[in-house]
XYZ file of C-alpha atoms in Angstrom:
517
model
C 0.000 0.000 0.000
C 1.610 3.661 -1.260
C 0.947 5.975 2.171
C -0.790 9.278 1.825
C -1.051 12.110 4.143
C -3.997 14.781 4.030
C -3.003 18.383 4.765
C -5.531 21.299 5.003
C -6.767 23.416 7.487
C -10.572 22.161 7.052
C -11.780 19.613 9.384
C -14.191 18.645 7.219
C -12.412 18.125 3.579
C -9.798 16.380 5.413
C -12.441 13.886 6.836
C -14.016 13.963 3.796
C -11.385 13.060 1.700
C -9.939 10.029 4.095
C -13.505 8.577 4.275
C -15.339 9.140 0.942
C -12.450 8.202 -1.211
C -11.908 3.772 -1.402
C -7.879 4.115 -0.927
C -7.278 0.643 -0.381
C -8.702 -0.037 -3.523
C -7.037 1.754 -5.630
C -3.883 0.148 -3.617
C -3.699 3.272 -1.048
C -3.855 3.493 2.498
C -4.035 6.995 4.482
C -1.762 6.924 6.987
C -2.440 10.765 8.772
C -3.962 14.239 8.204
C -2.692 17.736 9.614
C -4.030 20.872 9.757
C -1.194 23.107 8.735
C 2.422 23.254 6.929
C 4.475 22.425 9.992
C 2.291 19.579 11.351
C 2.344 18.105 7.779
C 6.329 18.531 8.053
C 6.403 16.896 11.668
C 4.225 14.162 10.193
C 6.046 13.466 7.158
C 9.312 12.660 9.020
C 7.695 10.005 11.132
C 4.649 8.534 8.530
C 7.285 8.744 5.232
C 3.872 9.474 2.812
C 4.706 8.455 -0.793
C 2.040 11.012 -1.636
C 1.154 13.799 0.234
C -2.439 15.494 -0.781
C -2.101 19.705 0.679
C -3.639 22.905 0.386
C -2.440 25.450 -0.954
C -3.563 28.196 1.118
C -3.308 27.157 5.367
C -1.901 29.546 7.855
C 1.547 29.194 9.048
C 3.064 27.475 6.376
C 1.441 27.525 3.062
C 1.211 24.798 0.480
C 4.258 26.278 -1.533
C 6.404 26.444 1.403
C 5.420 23.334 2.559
C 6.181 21.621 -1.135
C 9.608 23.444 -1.204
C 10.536 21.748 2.522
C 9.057 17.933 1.171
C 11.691 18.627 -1.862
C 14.512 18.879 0.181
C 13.282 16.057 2.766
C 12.838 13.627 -0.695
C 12.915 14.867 -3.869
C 11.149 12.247 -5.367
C 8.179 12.597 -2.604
C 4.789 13.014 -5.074
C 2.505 15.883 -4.592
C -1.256 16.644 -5.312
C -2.310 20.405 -4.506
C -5.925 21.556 -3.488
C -6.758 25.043 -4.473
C -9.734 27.069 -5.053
C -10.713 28.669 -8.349
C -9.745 32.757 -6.678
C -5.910 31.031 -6.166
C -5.340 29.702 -9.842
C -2.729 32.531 -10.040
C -0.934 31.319 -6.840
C -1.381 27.768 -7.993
C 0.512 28.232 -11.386
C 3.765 28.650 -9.078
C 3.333 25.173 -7.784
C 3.486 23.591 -11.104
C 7.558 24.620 -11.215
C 7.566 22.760 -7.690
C 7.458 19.611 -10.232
C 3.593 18.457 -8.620
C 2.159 15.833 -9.757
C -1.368 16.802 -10.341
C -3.826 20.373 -9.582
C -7.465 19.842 -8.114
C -9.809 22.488 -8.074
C -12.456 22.446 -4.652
C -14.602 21.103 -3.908
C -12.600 18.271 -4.967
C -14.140 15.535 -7.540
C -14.182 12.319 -6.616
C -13.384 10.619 -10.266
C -11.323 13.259 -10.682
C -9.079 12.486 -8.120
C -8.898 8.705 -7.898
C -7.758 9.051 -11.905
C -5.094 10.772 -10.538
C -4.542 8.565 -7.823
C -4.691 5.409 -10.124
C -1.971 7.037 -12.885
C 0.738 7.862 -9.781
C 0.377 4.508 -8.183
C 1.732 3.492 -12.154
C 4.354 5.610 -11.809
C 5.334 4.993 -8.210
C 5.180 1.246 -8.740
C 7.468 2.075 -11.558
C 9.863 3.856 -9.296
C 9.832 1.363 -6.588
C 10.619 -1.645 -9.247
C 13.357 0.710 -10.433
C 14.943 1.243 -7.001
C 14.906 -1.964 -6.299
C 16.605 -2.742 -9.862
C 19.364 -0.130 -8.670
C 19.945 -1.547 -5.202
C 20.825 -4.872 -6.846
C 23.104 -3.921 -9.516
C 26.687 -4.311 -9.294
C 28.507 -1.237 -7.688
C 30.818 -0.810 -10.359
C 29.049 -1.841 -13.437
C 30.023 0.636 -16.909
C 27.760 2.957 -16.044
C 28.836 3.757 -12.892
C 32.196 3.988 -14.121
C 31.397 6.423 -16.732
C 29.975 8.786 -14.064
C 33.435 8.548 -13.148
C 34.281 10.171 -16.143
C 31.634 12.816 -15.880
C 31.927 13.273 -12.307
C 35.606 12.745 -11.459
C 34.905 15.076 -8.243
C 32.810 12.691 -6.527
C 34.399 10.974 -3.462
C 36.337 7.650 -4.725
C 36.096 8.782 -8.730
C 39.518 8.166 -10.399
C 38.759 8.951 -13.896
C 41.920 7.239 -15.100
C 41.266 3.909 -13.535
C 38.036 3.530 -14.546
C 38.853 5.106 -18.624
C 41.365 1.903 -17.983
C 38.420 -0.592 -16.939
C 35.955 1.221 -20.193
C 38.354 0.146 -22.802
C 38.732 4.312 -23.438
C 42.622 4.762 -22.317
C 44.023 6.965 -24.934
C 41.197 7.648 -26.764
C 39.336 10.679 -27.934
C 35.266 10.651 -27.102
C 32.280 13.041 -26.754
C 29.130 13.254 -24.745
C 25.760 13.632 -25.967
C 23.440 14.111 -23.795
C 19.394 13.967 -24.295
C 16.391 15.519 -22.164
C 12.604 14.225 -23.253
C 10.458 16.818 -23.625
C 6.856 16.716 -22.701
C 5.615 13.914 -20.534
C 2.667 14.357 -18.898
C 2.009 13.368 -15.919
C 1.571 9.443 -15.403
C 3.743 8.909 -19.018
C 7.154 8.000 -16.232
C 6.700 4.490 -17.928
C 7.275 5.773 -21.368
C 10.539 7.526 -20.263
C 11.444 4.283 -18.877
C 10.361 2.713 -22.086
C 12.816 5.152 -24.292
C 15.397 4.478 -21.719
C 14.913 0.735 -22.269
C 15.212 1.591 -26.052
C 18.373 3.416 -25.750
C 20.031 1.171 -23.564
C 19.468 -2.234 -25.717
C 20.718 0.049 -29.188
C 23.641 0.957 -27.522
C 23.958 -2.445 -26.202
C 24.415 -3.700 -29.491
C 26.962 -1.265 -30.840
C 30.451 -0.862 -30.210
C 30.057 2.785 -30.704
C 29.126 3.764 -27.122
C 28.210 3.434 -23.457
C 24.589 4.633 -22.421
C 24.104 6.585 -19.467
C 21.328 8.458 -17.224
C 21.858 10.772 -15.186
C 18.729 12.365 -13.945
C 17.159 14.359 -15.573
C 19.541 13.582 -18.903
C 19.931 10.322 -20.541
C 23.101 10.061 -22.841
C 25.644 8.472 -24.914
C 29.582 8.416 -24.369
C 30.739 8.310 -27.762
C 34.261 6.002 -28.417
C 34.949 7.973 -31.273
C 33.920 11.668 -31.581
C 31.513 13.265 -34.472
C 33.821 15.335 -36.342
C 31.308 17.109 -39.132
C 28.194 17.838 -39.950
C 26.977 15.426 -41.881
C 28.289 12.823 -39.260
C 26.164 14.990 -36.626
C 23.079 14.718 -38.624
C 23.423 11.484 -39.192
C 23.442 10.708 -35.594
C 20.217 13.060 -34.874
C 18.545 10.696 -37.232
C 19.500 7.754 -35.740
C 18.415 8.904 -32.467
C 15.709 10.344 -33.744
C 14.753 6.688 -35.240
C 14.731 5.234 -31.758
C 12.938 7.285 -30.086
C 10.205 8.333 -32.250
C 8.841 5.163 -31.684
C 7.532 5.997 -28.633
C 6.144 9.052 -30.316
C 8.014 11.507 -27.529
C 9.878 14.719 -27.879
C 13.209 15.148 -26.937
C 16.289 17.438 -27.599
C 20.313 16.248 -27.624
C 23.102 18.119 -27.355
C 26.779 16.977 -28.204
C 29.747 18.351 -25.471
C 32.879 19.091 -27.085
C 35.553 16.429 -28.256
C 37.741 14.711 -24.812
C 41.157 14.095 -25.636
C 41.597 11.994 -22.278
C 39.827 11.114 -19.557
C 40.175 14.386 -17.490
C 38.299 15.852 -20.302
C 35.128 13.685 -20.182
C 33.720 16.081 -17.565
C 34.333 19.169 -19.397
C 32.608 17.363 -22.560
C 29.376 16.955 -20.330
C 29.345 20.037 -18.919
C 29.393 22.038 -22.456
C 26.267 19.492 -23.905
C 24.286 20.373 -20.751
C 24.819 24.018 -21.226
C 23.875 23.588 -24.806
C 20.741 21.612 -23.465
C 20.117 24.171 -20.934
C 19.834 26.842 -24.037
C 18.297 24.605 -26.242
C 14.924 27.098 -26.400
C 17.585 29.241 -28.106
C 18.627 27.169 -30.652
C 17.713 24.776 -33.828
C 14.459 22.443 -33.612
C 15.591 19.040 -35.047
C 19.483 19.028 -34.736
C 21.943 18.087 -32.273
C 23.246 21.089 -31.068
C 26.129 21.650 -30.414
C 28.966 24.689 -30.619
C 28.134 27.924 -29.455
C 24.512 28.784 -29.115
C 22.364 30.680 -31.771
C 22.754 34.821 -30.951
C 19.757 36.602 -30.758
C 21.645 39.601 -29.480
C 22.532 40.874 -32.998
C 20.152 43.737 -33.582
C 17.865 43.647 -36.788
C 19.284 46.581 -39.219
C 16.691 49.471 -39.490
C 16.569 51.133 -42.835
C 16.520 55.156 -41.816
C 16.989 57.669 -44.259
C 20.955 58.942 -43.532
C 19.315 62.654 -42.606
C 16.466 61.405 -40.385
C 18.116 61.949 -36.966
C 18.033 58.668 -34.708
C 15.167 58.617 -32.457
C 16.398 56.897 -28.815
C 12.418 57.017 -27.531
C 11.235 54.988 -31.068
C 8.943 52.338 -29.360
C 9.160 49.822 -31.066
C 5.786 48.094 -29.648
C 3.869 51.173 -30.759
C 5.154 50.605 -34.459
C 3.728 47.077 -34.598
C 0.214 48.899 -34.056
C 0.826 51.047 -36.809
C 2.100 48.382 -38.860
C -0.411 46.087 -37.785
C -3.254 48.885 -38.230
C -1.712 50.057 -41.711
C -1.668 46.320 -43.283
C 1.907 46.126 -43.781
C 2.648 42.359 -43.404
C 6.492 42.322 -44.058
C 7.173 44.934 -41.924
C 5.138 43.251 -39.293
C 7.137 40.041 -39.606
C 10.781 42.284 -39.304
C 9.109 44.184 -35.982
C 8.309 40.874 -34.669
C 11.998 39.415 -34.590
C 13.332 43.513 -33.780
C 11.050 42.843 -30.287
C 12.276 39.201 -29.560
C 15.870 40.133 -30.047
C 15.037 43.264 -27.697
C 13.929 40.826 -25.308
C 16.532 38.271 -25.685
C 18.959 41.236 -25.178
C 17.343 42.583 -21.929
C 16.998 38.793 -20.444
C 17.865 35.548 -22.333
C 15.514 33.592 -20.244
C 12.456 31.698 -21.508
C 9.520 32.616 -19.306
C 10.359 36.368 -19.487
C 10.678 36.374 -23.414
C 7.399 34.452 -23.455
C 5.406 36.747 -20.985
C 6.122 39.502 -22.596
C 5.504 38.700 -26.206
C 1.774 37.394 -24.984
C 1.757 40.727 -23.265
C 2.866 42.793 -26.046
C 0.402 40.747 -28.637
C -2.720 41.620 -26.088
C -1.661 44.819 -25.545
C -1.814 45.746 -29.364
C -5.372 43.585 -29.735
C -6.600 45.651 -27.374
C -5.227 48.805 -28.816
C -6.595 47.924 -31.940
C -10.548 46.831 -30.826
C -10.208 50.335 -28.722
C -9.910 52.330 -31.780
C -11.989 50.103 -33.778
C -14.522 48.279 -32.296
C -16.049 47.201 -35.370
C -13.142 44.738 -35.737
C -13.558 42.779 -32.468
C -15.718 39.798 -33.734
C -12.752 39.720 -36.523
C -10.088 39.037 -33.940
C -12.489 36.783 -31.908
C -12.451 34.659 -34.564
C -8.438 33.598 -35.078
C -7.170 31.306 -32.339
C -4.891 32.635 -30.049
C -1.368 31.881 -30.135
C -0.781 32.180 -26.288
C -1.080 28.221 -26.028
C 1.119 27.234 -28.550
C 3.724 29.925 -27.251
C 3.801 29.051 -23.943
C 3.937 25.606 -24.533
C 7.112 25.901 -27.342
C 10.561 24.592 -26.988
C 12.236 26.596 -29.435
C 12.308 30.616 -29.789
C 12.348 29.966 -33.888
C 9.149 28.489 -33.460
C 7.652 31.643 -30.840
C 8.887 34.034 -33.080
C 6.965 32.591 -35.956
C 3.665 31.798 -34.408
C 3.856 35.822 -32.957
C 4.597 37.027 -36.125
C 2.170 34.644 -38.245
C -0.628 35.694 -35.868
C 0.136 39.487 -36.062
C 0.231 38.895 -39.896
C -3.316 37.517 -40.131
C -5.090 39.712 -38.109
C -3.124 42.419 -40.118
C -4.813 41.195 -43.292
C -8.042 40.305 -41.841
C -8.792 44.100 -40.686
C -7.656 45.296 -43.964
C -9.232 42.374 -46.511
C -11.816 45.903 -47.408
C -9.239 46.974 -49.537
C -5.583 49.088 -48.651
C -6.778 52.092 -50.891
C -4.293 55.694 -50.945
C -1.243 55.393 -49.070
C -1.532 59.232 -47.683
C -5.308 58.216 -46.813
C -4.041 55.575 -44.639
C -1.861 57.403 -42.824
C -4.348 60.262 -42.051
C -6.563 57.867 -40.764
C -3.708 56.348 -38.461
C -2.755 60.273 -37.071
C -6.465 60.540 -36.398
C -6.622 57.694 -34.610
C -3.212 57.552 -33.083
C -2.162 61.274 -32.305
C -1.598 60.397 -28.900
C 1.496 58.182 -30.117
C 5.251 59.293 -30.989
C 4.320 59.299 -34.465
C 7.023 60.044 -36.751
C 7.343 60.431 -40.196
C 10.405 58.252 -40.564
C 8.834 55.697 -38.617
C 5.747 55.754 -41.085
C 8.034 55.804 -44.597
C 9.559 52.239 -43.465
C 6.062 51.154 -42.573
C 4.569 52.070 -45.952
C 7.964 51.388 -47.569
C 8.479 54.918 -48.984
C 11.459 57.100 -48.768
C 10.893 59.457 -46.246
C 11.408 62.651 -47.779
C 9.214 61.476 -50.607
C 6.516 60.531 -48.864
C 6.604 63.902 -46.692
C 6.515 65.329 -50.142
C 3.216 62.967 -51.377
C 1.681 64.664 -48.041
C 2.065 68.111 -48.125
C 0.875 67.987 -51.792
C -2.085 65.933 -50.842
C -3.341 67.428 -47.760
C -2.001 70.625 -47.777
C -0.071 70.783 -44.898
C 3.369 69.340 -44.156
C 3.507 65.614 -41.688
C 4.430 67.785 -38.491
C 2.039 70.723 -39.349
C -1.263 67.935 -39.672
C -0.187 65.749 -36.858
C -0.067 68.880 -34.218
C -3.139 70.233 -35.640
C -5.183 67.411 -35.232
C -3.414 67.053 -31.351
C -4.687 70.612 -30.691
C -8.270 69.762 -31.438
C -8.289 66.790 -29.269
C -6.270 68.785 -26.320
C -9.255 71.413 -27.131
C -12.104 69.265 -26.109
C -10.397 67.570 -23.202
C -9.325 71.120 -21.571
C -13.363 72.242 -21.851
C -13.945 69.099 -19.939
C -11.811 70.913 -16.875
C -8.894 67.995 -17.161
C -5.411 69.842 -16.056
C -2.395 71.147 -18.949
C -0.199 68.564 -18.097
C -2.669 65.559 -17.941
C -4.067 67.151 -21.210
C -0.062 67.497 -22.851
C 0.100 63.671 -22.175
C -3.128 62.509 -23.376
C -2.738 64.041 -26.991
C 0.896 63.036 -26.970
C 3.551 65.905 -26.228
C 5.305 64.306 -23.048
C 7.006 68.277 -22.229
C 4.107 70.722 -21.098
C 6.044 73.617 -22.189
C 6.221 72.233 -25.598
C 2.657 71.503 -25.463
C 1.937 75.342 -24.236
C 4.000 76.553 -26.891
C 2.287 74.571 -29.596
C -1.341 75.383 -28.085
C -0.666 78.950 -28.529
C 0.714 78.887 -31.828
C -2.214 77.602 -33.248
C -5.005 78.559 -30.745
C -3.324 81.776 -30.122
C -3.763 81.979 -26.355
C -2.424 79.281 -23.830
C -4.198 76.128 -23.090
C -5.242 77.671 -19.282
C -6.586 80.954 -20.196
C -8.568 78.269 -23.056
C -9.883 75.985 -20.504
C -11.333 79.017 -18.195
C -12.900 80.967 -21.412
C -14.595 77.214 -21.983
């Protein structure tokens, strides 16, 4: 029977769940309950649960903290969190805590003995495996390779066992591999890929498997020296494993000349692992990793002076707005390599791209309302994004969704260029619109297109853009809102530029306006 202890501060859901639920059916057996964090702790230590069932909101010590404590008691302790629909936020921070499963209350009954039924799988699994472990040879290959990997460990001496390996004097590499997602109650496929793995390399002279958690990998006898002998080894992986129809990602460390090198082989294939979001999809990766850091070259007219305050968000609105698809695509990998730059981490690069694409959707319905049941109808990327390995893939499912919606609101027809881009100033005055920023958007020249406009409407770019500022900043002042609130709405971020510009065209200032309105 697989132990469980309850923890939540109810009296009555902890009841509840030890008597409605059939453990010992399902091969379980509850073993305690406790009312808060540090009673689960005390509890823990003298029960050993293999599955602890908590809250994740008690007094004292919370479910989080709690979780964070049972990972450095036992690591490989399983965990099922309770939460109410208000703490969904809160409970997204348990998933990195590596849980096993996330019940909403008032907790379902099928629900959770599904759950219960696909961990006591997986612990089964884990138990079999330990006991596998505990009754292998101490020094069989693979623990003699960790040698090589780990020649810090107490007792490792990397020469001796290169000696026992066969690898004395010899070059090698390490490849290492990391499945990619498993969902929860899929340990036995892992196991099955291991399996896999372990009888290929079995068979060939090539190589010694290896795990070490959470990598499998390969210690190569002779090292790929090319491409095409790279590839060729992707593929054969890649034959192996997609038989069990899972995802996975391999890096290759660079070539060991001895045995002392082994360990500096595995460290550079798990730091290519580690970056693998930042790298090729399909490949074994391997040198340095891909650099997002180079900027993406602007084309700028050489007398437009460079503008450090361009925001670069607002001109995948206008792009978006204007129907300019290419340029779209180009602003889309500008802002990922802007994001890369600031923080080469996964999670931040994909929080802000889903905030930046809901940011402009709702910029866009604002101004347009007319367009909303448009957008309703494209699926969201935000899925797909979050759940990516690979920034090459991110980048194109951004930029492919900011494309279509980009043609969607303007299948009516694109019509005159100058047209267009009167309708964006009247619609986006309160933005740093500048010409230069508009000529790459409508892929003009910007002096010639500041030429198209003054013939056409009569009025130079500047001219027409603080005009139509002034008439908004007009009706805003006669509805008593202050000069400076007013200077920021309509999109002059100085006041005493805005005063200036109020009473060259009004003729008075904008206070001596506001009190004769």
């Amino acid at each position: 029977m697989i132990k469980v202890l309850i923890v939540d501060d109810e009296p009555k859901l902890r009841e509840g769940m030890r008597t409605l639920i059939p453990w010992e059916e399902e091969g379980y057996t509850v073993v305690g309950t406790a009312a808060n964090g540090f009673e689960a702790l005390d509890k823990f230590h003298s029960l050993t649960p293999g599955l602890v069932i908590a809250d994740i909101r008690m007094p004292g010590m919370d479910g989080l903290e709690l979780i964070s404590e049972l990972r450095k008691e036992n690591p490989q302790c399983h965990v099922l969190i309770l939460s109410g629909y208000a703490d969904f936020e809160y409970a997204k921070r348990a998933i990195s805590y590596h849980i096993d499963g996330y019940l909403l209350k008032p907790v379902d009954e099928e629900e959770l003995i599904s759950y219960l039924r696909e961990l006591r799988e997986t612990i089964l699994i884990e138990e079999r495996m330990n006991e596998w472990q505990a009754a292998e040879p101490a020094r069989n290959n693979e623990a003699l390779v960790r040698e090589l990997l780990q020649p810090k460990e107490a007792g490792a001496d990397p020469r001796k066992a290169a000696a026992e390996l066969g690898l004395e004097g010899c070059s090698c590499e390490v490849i290492l591999l990391e499945l990619k997602r498993l969902n929860k109650g899929e340990d036995i496929r892992e196991e099955q890929v291991k399996g896999l793995l372990e009888q290929h390399w079995q068979q060939e002279n090539r190589g010694l498997f290896f795990t070490l958690p959470p990598y499998m990998g390969i210690l190569l006898k002779e090292p790929l020296t090319n491409e095409p002998e790279r590839n060729a080894f992707w593929q054969e992986l890649q034959g192996i494993i997609a038989k069990e129809g899972v995802e996975f990602q391999a890096a290759t460390g660079c070539v060991a000349e001895g045995p002392e090198e082994v360990c500096r082989s595995f460290t550079t294939a798990r730091e290519r692992l580690d970056d693998a979001f930042f790298g090729q999809k399909n490949t074994l990766l391997c040198g340095e990793p891909d650099d997002w850091n180079e900027p993406v070259s602007e084309r700028r007219d050489p007398e437009e002076e460079p503008d450090p305050e361009r925001d670069v968000e607002v001109q995948l609105l206008l792009a978006v707005e204007a129907g300019s698809g290419e340029v779209v695509k180009g602003l889309v990998g500008q802002i990922v390599r802007g994001l890369v730059h600031t923080r080469r981490e996964e999670t931040y690069i994909k929080d802000n791209l889903i905030r930046i694409v809901s940011s402009t959707i709702a910029r866009l319905e604002a101004a347009n309302p007319d367009i909303r049941a448009i957008i309703a109808g494209q699926p969201s990327p935000m899925g797909e994004v979050y759940s990516s390995g690979y920034l090459h893939d991110v980048e194109q499912l951004v930029s492919a969704y900011m494309e279509q919606i980009s043609k969607l609101i303007n299948s009516g027809g694109r019509g005159d260029e100058i047209k267009r881009i009167t309708d964006l100033i009247q619609r986006r005055y309160n933005e740093n619109l500048k010409l230069g920023s508009l000529s790459e958007i409508f892929n003009y020249n910007s002096a010639y297109l500041g030429k198209m406009f003054k013939n056409q409407v009569g009025e130079h770019f500047n001219t027409y853009l603080d005009k139509v500022r002034i008439e908004n900043a007009k009706q805003l002042l006669t509805q008593g809102m202050k000069v400076y609130e007013v200077a920021e709405r309509v999109g002059y971020m100085n006041s005493d530029y805005f005063n200036a510009k109020f009473r060259k065209y009004v003729g008075v200032s904008p206070t001596a306006f506001r009190k004769e309105n």
